[in-house]
Each structure stands twice: as structure tokens, then as C-alpha cells.
PDB file of C-alpha atoms in Angstrom:
ATOM      1  CA  MET B1213     -23.175-129.631-107.986  1.00  0.00           C
ATOM      2  CA  ALA B1214     -25.070-127.301-106.385  1.00  0.00           C
ATOM      3  CA  SER B1215     -26.778-129.948-103.923  1.00  0.00           C
ATOM      4  CA  THR B1216     -23.523-131.441-102.594  1.00  0.00           C
ATOM      5  CA  SER B1217     -22.312-127.801-101.864  1.00  0.00           C
ATOM      6  CA  ARG B1218     -25.305-127.322 -99.272  1.00  0.00           C
ATOM      7  CA  ALA B1219     -24.789-130.741 -97.541  1.00  0.00           C
ATOM      8  CA  THR B1220     -22.887-130.224 -94.325  1.00  0.00           C
ATOM      9  CA  ALA B1221     -20.080-132.345 -93.915  1.00  0.00           C
ATOM     10  CA  LYS B1222     -19.731-134.548 -90.886  1.00  0.00           C
ATOM     11  CA  PRO B1223     -16.999-133.248 -88.606  1.00  0.00           C
ATOM     12  CA  LEU B1224     -13.500-135.471 -88.692  1.00  0.00           C
ATOM     13  CA  GLN B1225     -13.353-137.311 -85.503  1.00  0.00           C
ATOM     14  CA  VAL B1226     -11.346-135.723 -82.533  1.00  0.00           C
ATOM     15  CA  LEU B1227     -10.639-138.504 -80.603  1.00  0.00           C
ATOM     16  CA  VAL B1228      -7.705-140.777 -81.681  1.00  0.00           C
ATOM     17  CA  LEU B1229      -9.027-144.316 -81.599  1.00  0.00           C
ATOM     18  CA  ASP B1230      -6.490-147.299 -80.765  1.00  0.00           C
ATOM     19  CA  PRO B1231      -6.970-149.410 -82.729  1.00  0.00           C
ATOM     20  CA  PRO B1232      -8.139-147.358 -85.351  1.00  0.00           C
ATOM     21  CA  LYS B1233     -10.590-149.547 -87.349  1.00  0.00           C
ATOM     22  CA  VAL B1234     -10.702-153.368 -86.285  1.00  0.00           C
ATOM     23  CA  LEU B1235     -11.771-154.633 -83.046  1.00  0.00           C
ATOM     24  CA  ARG B1236     -10.060-158.285 -82.626  1.00  0.00           C
ATOM     25  CA  PHE B1237     -11.568-160.705 -80.228  1.00  0.00           C
ATOM     26  CA  LYS B1238      -9.360-164.270 -79.820  1.00  0.00           C
ATOM     27  CA  GLY B1239     -10.962-167.392 -79.308  1.00  0.00           C
ATOM     28  CA  PRO B1240     -12.013-169.825 -77.921  1.00  0.00           C
ATOM     29  CA  PHE B1241     -15.463-168.026 -77.448  1.00  0.00           C
ATOM     30  CA  THR B1242     -16.722-170.636 -74.897  1.00  0.00           C
ATOM     31  CA  THR B1243     -15.797-167.804 -72.036  1.00  0.00           C
ATOM     32  CA  ILE B1244     -16.171-163.999 -72.349  1.00  0.00           C
ATOM     33  CA  VAL B1245     -13.617-162.726 -74.276  1.00  0.00           C
ATOM     34  CA  THR B1246     -12.438-159.037 -73.853  1.00  0.00           C
ATOM     35  CA  THR B1247     -10.394-156.638 -76.028  1.00  0.00           C
ATOM     36  CA  TYR B1248      -9.615-153.146 -75.663  1.00  0.00           C
ATOM     37  CA  LEU B1249     -10.332-149.335 -77.190  1.00  0.00           C
ATOM     38  CA  LYS B1250      -8.317-146.635 -76.149  1.00  0.00           C
ATOM     39  CA  LEU B1251      -9.641-143.422 -76.870  1.00  0.00           C
ATOM     40  CA  HIS B1252      -7.300-140.368 -76.638  1.00  0.00           C
ATOM     41  CA  ASN B1253      -8.269-136.817 -76.726  1.00  0.00           C
ATOM     42  CA  PRO B1254      -5.414-134.589 -78.237  1.00  0.00           C
ATOM     43  CA  SER B1255      -7.686-131.485 -78.257  1.00  0.00           C
ATOM     44  CA  SER B1256      -7.717-128.909 -75.335  1.00  0.00           C
ATOM     45  CA  ARG B1257     -11.536-129.157 -74.737  1.00  0.00           C
ATOM     46  CA  LYS B1258     -13.461-132.141 -73.429  1.00  0.00           C
ATOM     47  CA  VAL B1259     -15.175-134.532 -75.561  1.00  0.00           C
ATOM     48  CA  CYS B1260     -18.241-136.849 -74.718  1.00  0.00           C
ATOM     49  CA  PHE B1261     -18.267-140.254 -76.225  1.00  0.00           C
ATOM     50  CA  LYS B1262     -20.731-143.067 -76.436  1.00  0.00           C
ATOM     51  CA  MET B1263     -20.443-146.741 -77.829  1.00  0.00           C
ATOM     52  CA  LYS B1264     -22.820-148.172 -80.172  1.00  0.00           C
ATOM     53  CA  SER B1265     -23.141-151.717 -81.481  1.00  0.00           C
ATOM     54  CA  THR B1266     -25.011-153.523 -84.233  1.00  0.00           C
ATOM     55  CA  ASN B1267     -25.364-156.624 -81.836  1.00  0.00           C
ATOM     56  CA  PRO B1268     -25.717-154.925 -78.211  1.00  0.00           C
ATOM     57  CA  ARG B1269     -26.902-158.432 -77.012  1.00  0.00           C
ATOM     58  CA  CYS B1270     -23.434-160.097 -77.638  1.00  0.00           C
ATOM     59  CA  TYR B1271     -21.387-157.572 -76.193  1.00  0.00           C
ATOM     60  CA  CYS B1272     -20.701-155.823 -72.689  1.00  0.00           C
ATOM     61  CA  VAL B1273     -18.964-152.331 -73.194  1.00  0.00           C
ATOM     62  CA  ARG B1274     -17.444-150.663 -69.937  1.00  0.00           C
ATOM     63  CA  PRO B1275     -17.863-147.884 -69.540  1.00  0.00           C
ATOM     64  CA  ASN B1276     -19.995-147.358 -72.516  1.00  0.00           C
ATOM     65  CA  SER B1277     -20.105-143.672 -72.490  1.00  0.00           C
ATOM     66  CA  GLY B1278     -18.296-140.681 -70.550  1.00  0.00           C
ATOM     67  CA  VAL B1279     -16.344-137.758 -71.188  1.00  0.00           C
ATOM     68  CA  VAL B1280     -12.605-137.655 -71.966  1.00  0.00           C
ATOM     69  CA  GLU B1281     -10.569-135.026 -70.699  1.00  0.00           C
ATOM     70  CA  PRO B1282      -7.864-132.957 -72.723  1.00  0.00           C
ATOM     71  CA  GLY B1283      -4.672-134.598 -73.374  1.00  0.00           C
ATOM     72  CA  SER B1284      -6.218-138.140 -71.570  1.00  0.00           C
ATOM     73  CA  THR B1285      -7.057-141.397 -72.548  1.00  0.00           C
ATOM     74  CA  VAL B1286      -9.818-143.617 -71.621  1.00  0.00           C
ATOM     75  CA  THR B1287      -9.891-147.263 -72.064  1.00  0.00           C
ATOM     76  CA  VAL B1288     -12.691-148.739 -72.963  1.00  0.00           C
ATOM     77  CA  ALA B1289     -13.574-152.742 -71.950  1.00  0.00           C
ATOM     78  CA  THR B1290     -15.280-154.704 -75.054  1.00  0.00           C
ATOM     79  CA  MET B1291     -16.464-157.922 -73.914  1.00  0.00           C
ATOM     80  CA  LEU B1292     -17.739-160.637 -75.944  1.00  0.00           C
ATOM     81  CA  GLN B1293     -20.500-163.041 -74.693  1.00  0.00           C
ATOM     82  CA  PRO B1294     -19.883-166.925 -74.805  1.00  0.00           C
ATOM     83  CA  PHE B1295     -21.118-168.241 -77.814  1.00  0.00           C
ATOM     84  CA  ARG B1296     -20.967-171.190 -80.614  1.00  0.00           C
ATOM     85  CA  TYR B1297     -18.049-170.009 -83.077  1.00  0.00           C
ATOM     86  CA  ASP B1298     -18.951-171.030 -86.456  1.00  0.00           C
ATOM     87  CA  PRO B1299     -15.691-169.953 -88.658  1.00  0.00           C
ATOM     88  CA  SER B1300     -17.757-170.607 -92.159  1.00  0.00           C
ATOM     89  CA  ARG B1301     -20.094-167.834 -91.246  1.00  0.00           C
ATOM     90  CA  GLU B1302     -19.289-164.218 -91.853  1.00  0.00           C
ATOM     91  CA  VAL B1303     -19.330-162.019 -88.914  1.00  0.00           C
ATOM     92  CA  LYS B1304     -20.958-158.916 -89.608  1.00  0.00           C
ATOM     93  CA  HIS B1305     -20.850-157.395 -86.014  1.00  0.00           C
ATOM     94  CA  LYS B1306     -19.623-153.567 -85.999  1.00  0.00           C
ATOM     95  CA  PHE B1307     -19.402-150.872 -83.515  1.00  0.00           C
ATOM     96  CA  MET B1308     -19.789-146.990 -83.665  1.00  0.00           C
ATOM     97  CA  VAL B1309     -17.798-144.392 -81.532  1.00  0.00           C
ATOM     98  CA  GLN B1310     -19.919-141.313 -81.735  1.00  0.00           C
ATOM     99  CA  THR B1311     -17.944-138.111 -79.829  1.00  0.00           C
ATOM    100  CA  ARG B1312     -18.960-134.314 -79.646  1.00  0.00           C
ATOM    101  CA  PHE B1313     -17.586-131.677 -77.625  1.00  0.00           C
ATOM    102  CA  ALA B1314     -18.493-131.525 -74.114  1.00  0.00           C
ATOM    103  CA  PRO B1315     -21.053-128.760 -73.471  1.00  0.00           C
ATOM    104  CA  PRO B1316     -20.257-126.753 -70.286  1.00  0.00           C
ATOM    105  CA  ASP B1317     -22.510-128.860 -67.812  1.00  0.00           C
ATOM    106  CA  THR B1318     -22.147-132.668 -68.614  1.00  0.00           C
ATOM    107  CA  SER B1319     -23.620-133.664 -65.448  1.00  0.00           C
ATOM    108  CA  ASP B1320     -26.558-135.633 -67.658  1.00  0.00           C
ATOM    109  CA  LEU B1321     -24.845-137.199 -70.321  1.00  0.00           C
ATOM    110  CA  GLU B1322     -28.326-138.775 -71.769  1.00  0.00           C
ATOM    111  CA  ALA B1323     -30.161-135.547 -72.040  1.00  0.00           C
ATOM    112  CA  MET B1324     -26.855-134.081 -73.538  1.00  0.00           C
ATOM    113  CA  TRP B1325     -27.027-136.580 -76.401  1.00  0.00           C
ATOM    114  CA  LYS B1326     -30.396-136.579 -77.227  1.00  0.00           C
ATOM    115  CA  LYS B1327     -30.332-132.194 -77.424  1.00  0.00           C
ATOM    116  CA  ALA B1328     -27.238-132.931 -79.706  1.00  0.00           C
ATOM    117  CA  ASN B1329     -27.113-131.357 -83.467  1.00  0.00           C
ATOM    118  CA  PRO B1330     -26.512-134.079 -85.796  1.00  0.00           C
ATOM    119  CA  GLY B1331     -23.668-131.628 -87.343  1.00  0.00           C
ATOM    120  CA  GLU B1332     -22.176-131.569 -83.901  1.00  0.00           C
ATOM    121  CA  ILE B1333     -21.588-135.627 -84.106  1.00  0.00           C
ATOM    122  CA  MET B1334     -18.376-137.274 -84.833  1.00  0.00           C
ATOM    123  CA  ASN B1335     -18.412-141.090 -85.744  1.00  0.00           C
ATOM    124  CA  SER B1336     -15.716-143.863 -86.090  1.00  0.00           C
ATOM    125  CA  LYS B1337     -16.872-147.237 -86.943  1.00  0.00           C
ATOM    126  CA  LEU B1338     -14.983-150.258 -86.042  1.00  0.00           C
ATOM    127  CA  ARG B1339     -15.388-153.827 -87.779  1.00  0.00           C
ATOM    128  CA  CYS B1340     -15.325-156.897 -85.524  1.00  0.00           C
ATOM    129  CA  VAL B1341     -13.041-159.693 -86.228  1.00  0.00           C
ATOM    130  CA  PHE B1342     -13.028-163.093 -84.628  1.00  0.00           C
ATOM    131  CA  GLU B1343      -9.953-165.351 -84.323  1.00  0.00           C
ATOM    132  CA  MET B1344      -9.126-168.706 -83.352  1.00  0.00           C
ATOM    133  CA  PRO B1345      -5.796-169.519 -81.764  1.00  0.00           C
ATOM    134  CA  LYS B1346      -3.410-171.097 -84.037  1.00  0.00           C
ATOM    135  CA  GLU B1347      -2.195-174.592 -83.379  1.00  0.00           C
ATOM    136  CA  THR B1348       1.646-174.480 -81.992  1.00  0.00           C
ATOM    137  CA  GLY B1349       4.541-176.589 -83.880  1.00  0.00           C
ATOM    138  CA  LYS B1350       1.894-178.814 -85.853  1.00  0.00           C
ATOM    139  CA  GLY B1351       1.590-176.839 -88.894  1.00  0.00           C
ATOM    140  CA  ASP B1352      -0.794-178.325 -91.704  1.00  0.00           C
ATOM    141  CA  GLU B1353      -0.638-181.509 -89.837  1.00  0.00           C
ATOM    142  CA  SER B1354      -2.752-180.211 -87.011  1.00  0.00           C
ATOM    143  CA  LEU B1355      -6.041-179.702 -89.628  1.00  0.00           C
ATOM    144  CA  ARG B1356      -5.637-183.100 -90.607  1.00  0.00           C
ATOM    145  CA  LEU B1357      -5.553-184.507 -87.184  1.00  0.00           C
ATOM    146  CA  ARG B1358      -9.088-182.991 -86.545  1.00  0.00           C
ATOM    147  CA  LYS B1359     -10.685-183.954 -89.583  1.00  0.00           C
ATOM    148  CA  PRO B1360     -12.218-187.492 -89.140  1.00  0.00           C
ATOM    149  CA  ALA B1361     -10.228-190.395 -90.779  1.00  0.00           C
ATOM    150  CA  GLN B1362     -12.115-191.539 -93.956  1.00  0.00           C
ATOM    151  CA  PRO B1363     -11.766-195.104 -94.319  1.00  0.00           C
ATOM    152  CA  ASN B1364     -10.706-196.892 -97.614  1.00  0.00           C
ATOM    153  CA  ASN B1365     -12.377-200.140 -96.742  1.00  0.00           C
ATOM    154  CA  PRO B1366     -16.155-200.292 -96.803  1.00  0.00           C
ATOM    155  CA  LYS B1367     -16.056-203.010 -94.347  1.00  0.00           C
ATOM    156  CA  LEU B1368     -13.920-201.033 -91.870  1.00  0.00           C
ATOM    157  CA  ALA B1369     -16.537-198.085 -92.236  1.00  0.00           C
ATOM    158  CA  SER B1370     -19.424-200.078 -91.263  1.00  0.00           C
ATOM    159  CA  SER B1371     -17.844-201.540 -88.160  1.00  0.00           C
ATOM    160  CA  THR B1372     -16.651-198.178 -87.343  1.00  0.00           C
ATOM    161  CA  SER B1373     -20.034-196.605 -87.475  1.00  0.00           C
ATOM    162  CA  LEU B1374     -21.351-199.994 -84.988  1.00  0.00           C
ATOM    163  CA  LYS B1375     -18.717-198.735 -82.981  1.00  0.00           C
ATOM    164  CA  LYS B1376     -20.025-195.475 -82.511  1.00  0.00           C
ATOM    165  CA  LYS B1377     -23.645-196.323 -82.155  1.00  0.00           C
ATOM    166  CA  SER B1378     -22.936-199.068 -79.860  1.00  0.00           C
ATOM    167  CA  ARG B1379     -21.895-195.998 -77.616  1.00  0.00           C
ATOM    168  CA  THR B1380     -24.601-194.343 -77.385  1.00  0.00           C
ATOM    169  CA  THR B1381     -27.320-196.606 -76.645  1.00  0.00           C
ATOM    170  CA  PRO B1382     -26.700-197.201 -72.597  1.00  0.00           C
ATOM    171  CA  LEU B1383     -27.847-193.359 -72.230  1.00  0.00           C
ATOM    172  CA  PRO B1384     -31.545-194.181 -73.300  1.00  0.00           C
ATOM    173  CA  LEU B1385     -31.110-197.606 -70.691  1.00  0.00           C
ATOM    174  CA  VAL B1386     -29.715-195.200 -68.256  1.00  0.00           C
ATOM    175  CA  LEU B1387     -32.748-192.490 -68.776  1.00  0.00           C
ATOM    176  CA  LEU B1388     -35.055-195.698 -68.703  1.00  0.00           C
ATOM    177  CA  VAL B1389     -33.762-196.708 -65.309  1.00  0.00           C
ATOM    178  CA  ILE B1390     -33.856-193.426 -63.755  1.00  0.00           C
ATOM    179  CA  GLY B1391     -37.287-192.671 -64.801  1.00  0.00           C
ATOM    180  CA  ALA B1392     -38.564-196.074 -63.447  1.00  0.00           C
ATOM    181  CA  VAL B1393     -36.709-195.040 -59.912  1.00  0.00           C
ATOM    182  CA  PHE B1394     -38.663-191.384 -59.887  1.00  0.00           C
ATOM    183  CA  ILE B1395     -42.112-193.245 -60.556  1.00  0.00           C
ATOM    184  CA  GLY B1396     -41.454-195.811 -58.094  1.00  0.00           C
ATOM    185  CA  PHE B1397     -40.282-193.117 -55.871  1.00  0.00           C
ATOM    186  CA  PHE B1398     -43.580-191.116 -56.479  1.00  0.00           C
ATOM    187  CA  LEU B1399     -45.760-193.873 -55.973  1.00  0.00           C
ATOM    188  CA  GLY B1400     -44.597-194.834 -53.041  1.00  0.00           C
ATOM    189  CA  LYS B1401     -45.209-191.661 -51.731  1.00  0.00           C
ATOM    190  CA  PHE B1402     -48.936-191.537 -52.641  1.00  0.00           C
ATOM    191  CA  THR B1403     -49.785-195.163 -51.701  1.00  0.00           C
ATOM    192  CA  MET B1404     -48.689-194.559 -47.896  1.00  0.00           C
TER     193      MET B1404
END
């Protein structure tokens, strides 16, 4: 009991975050997907903030740090870089918004954060959720259409697989022809 009374509690977040707990990224994820976080300062003092991520290589955050004036709101753009999305894998990406009341001199924010007392820093954690767009007007049929058809007839299955193989055989032939052309070109250059 005595140890809990000595422990210093972290101060509550002074900024109002919108959204407060979850950053939603809506796919497809073949291009950059951007979501926005609003940081509102309801206090009468300036507040410094910085964004941290568990996966910094996957995101670009602008601005990733700064000062929110009293009564103002700063909008932070969080850009998820393109990647191959696998809905079966669990997403564990998170962001943390760290804030503290601004000291009188905020010209060097990096030095200010290094000198900050851990008891002054307020943290808010945000979970990332990836959402794929819903199929419109198809209902459950759209899910069935995306799955490959499973033939009941074994002869049909074997003929289907032969057709797929015949489509892929011209590629090595094309590569062989291209390779022969390049070899002929280089041999022709060296013999002249």
C-alpha cells in the first residue's frame, strides 16, 4: 500500500484527440492511405506534442511534432505507405501522442523533449485498424464470386488445370527468345 502512494501518477492528457482511441485506414492499400487526427487544446497554455509509432517505416506523419496554441486545433495527417494487405494477419500497429505544457522557449523542440521530466509527459495511445471497402449491392454473393469455383467432376478439374498451365508456358519461351536476341546482339558487337 505504501509503495502505491509513493508512485507518481502520469498526468491526464490535456489535448482532446479526435478520434480518441483508434486510427482507421480504409483500403485498398496499393497506394498511400491517409487518415487524420485532430489535436485540440482546450487549455489556456501552449502544449507541445510529438507522435510516435510502433512501425515508423510504415507511416509518414505530418506534422509529427509541434505546438498547439491555447484554444486551437492542429490536424495531423497520418499516411500509411502501400503494402500487401493480408486480412488474416492481426494488425498490431499503434501510435502514441506525447504531450506536455510548453516551456517559455519552444524554439528547439528536440532539446525540449530530451530535457523533459517524465512526470510532465502526458501519453495517449491509438490503435490502428485496417478496413477494406465493402462490396456494394452484392451482399454475400460478392464473397462467393471471389472464391475459385470447385468443380465436382474430376475430369473437369484436370482439364481446368491444364488450361491454366498452357497459359503460363509461353512466358519461358518469350524469355528464351529475348535472351537469344541479346546474346546475338552482344556477340555481333564483339565480332565487329
